JSON list of C-alpha atoms in Angstrom, two decimals:
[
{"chain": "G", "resi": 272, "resn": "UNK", "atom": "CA", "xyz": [-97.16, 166.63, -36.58]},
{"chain": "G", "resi": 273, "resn": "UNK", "atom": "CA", "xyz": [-93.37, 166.37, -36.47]},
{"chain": "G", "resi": 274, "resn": "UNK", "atom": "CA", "xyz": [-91.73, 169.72, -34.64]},
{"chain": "G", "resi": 275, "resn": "UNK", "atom": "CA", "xyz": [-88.17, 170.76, -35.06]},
{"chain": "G", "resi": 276, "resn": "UNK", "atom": "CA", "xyz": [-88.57, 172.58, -31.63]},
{"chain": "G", "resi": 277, "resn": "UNK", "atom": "CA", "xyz": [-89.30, 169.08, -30.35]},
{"chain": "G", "resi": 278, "resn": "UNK", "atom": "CA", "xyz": [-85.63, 166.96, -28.94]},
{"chain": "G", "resi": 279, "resn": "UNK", "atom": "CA", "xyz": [-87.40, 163.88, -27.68]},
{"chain": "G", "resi": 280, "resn": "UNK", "atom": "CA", "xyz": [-86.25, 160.39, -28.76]},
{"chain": "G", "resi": 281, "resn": "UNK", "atom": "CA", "xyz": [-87.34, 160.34, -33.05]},
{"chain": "G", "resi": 282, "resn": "UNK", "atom": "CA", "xyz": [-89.70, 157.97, -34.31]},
{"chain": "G", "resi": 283, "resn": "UNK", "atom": "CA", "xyz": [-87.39, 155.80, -36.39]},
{"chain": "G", "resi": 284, "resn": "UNK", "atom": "CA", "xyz": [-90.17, 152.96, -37.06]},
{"chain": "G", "resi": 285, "resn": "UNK", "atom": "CA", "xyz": [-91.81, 155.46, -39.62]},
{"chain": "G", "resi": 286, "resn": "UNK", "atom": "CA", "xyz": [-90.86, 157.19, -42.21]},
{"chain": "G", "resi": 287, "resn": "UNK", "atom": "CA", "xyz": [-91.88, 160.88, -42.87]},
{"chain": "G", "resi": 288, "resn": "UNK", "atom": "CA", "xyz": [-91.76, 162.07, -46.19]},
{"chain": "G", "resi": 289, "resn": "UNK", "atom": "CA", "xyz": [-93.38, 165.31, -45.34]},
{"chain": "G", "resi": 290, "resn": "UNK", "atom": "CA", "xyz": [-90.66, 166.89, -43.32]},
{"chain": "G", "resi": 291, "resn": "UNK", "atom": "CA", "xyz": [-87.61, 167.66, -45.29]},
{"chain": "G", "resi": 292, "resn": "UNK", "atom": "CA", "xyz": [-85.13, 166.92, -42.59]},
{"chain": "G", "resi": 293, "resn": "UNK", "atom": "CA", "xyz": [-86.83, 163.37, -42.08]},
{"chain": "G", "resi": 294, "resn": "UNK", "atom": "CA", "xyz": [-86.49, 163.16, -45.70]},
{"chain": "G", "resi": 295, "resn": "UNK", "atom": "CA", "xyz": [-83.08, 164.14, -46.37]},
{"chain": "G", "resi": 296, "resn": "UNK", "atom": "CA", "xyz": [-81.96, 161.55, -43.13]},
{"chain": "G", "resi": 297, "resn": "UNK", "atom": "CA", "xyz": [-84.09, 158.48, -44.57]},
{"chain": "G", "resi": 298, "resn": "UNK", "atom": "CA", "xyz": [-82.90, 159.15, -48.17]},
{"chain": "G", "resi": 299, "resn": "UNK", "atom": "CA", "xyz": [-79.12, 159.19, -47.31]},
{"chain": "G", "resi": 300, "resn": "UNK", "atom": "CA", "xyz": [-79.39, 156.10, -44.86]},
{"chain": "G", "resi": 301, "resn": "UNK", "atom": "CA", "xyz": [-81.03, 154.28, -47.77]},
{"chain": "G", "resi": 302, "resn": "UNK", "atom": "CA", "xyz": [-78.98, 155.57, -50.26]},
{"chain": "G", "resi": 303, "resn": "UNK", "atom": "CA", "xyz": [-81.99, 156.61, -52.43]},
{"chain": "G", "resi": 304, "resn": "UNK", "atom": "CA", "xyz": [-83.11, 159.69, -53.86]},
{"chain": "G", "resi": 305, "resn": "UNK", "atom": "CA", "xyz": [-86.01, 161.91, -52.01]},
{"chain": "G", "resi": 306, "resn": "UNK", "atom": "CA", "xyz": [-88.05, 160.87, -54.79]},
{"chain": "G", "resi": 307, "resn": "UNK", "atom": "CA", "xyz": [-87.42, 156.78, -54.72]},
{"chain": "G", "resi": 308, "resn": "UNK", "atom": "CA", "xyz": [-88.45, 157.11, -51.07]},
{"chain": "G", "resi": 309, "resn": "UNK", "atom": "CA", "xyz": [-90.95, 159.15, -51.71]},
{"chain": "G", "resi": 310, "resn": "UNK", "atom": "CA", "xyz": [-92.15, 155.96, -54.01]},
{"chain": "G", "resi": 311, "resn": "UNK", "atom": "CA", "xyz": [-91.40, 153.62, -51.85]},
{"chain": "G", "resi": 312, "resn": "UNK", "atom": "CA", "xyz": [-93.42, 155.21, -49.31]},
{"chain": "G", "resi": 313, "resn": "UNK", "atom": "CA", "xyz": [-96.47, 155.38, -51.66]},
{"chain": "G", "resi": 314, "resn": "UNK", "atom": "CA", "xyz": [-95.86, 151.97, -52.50]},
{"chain": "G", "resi": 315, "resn": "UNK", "atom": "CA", "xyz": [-95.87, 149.81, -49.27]},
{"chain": "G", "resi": 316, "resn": "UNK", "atom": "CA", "xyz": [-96.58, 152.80, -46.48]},
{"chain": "G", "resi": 317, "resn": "UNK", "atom": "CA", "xyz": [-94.58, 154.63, -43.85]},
{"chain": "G", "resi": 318, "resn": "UNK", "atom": "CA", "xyz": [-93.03, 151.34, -41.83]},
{"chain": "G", "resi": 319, "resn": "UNK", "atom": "CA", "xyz": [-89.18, 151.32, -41.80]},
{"chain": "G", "resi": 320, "resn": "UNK", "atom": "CA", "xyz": [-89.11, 147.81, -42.61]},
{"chain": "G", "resi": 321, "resn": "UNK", "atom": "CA", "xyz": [-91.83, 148.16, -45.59]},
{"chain": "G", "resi": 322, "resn": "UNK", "atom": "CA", "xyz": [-89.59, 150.51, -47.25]},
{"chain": "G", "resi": 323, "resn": "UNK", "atom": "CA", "xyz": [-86.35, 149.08, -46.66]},
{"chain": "G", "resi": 324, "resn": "UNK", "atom": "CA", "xyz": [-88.00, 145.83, -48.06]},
{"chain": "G", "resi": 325, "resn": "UNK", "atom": "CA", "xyz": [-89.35, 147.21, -50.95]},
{"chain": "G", "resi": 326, "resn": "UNK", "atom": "CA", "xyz": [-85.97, 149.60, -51.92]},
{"chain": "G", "resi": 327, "resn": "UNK", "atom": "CA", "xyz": [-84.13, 146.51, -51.53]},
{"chain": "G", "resi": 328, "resn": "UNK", "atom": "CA", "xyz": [-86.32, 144.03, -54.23]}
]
């Protein structure tokens, strides 16, 4: 589980739909709403590249 109190290096292979602050970052960088990621996510799972493939068809 994700922890805000935790300031290592972020996972940015996957995509975390269940903590807002991951969702709010991967939302704006792909310039989709929570719930198109959200979607996305459901769709093709949690890789990065999965979703940025699939929010880009």
């Amino acid at each position: 589980m994700d922890s805000t109190k935790n300031v290592g290096s972020p996972d940015r292979d996957r995509v975390n739909v269940n903590e807002d602050y991951e969702l709010q970052y991967w939302s704006e960088k792909f310039g989709v709403s929570r719930d198109r990621l959200k979607e996305a996510v459901e769709a093709v799972g949690t890789s990065v590249k999965a979703v940025q493939e699939y929010l880009n068809k």
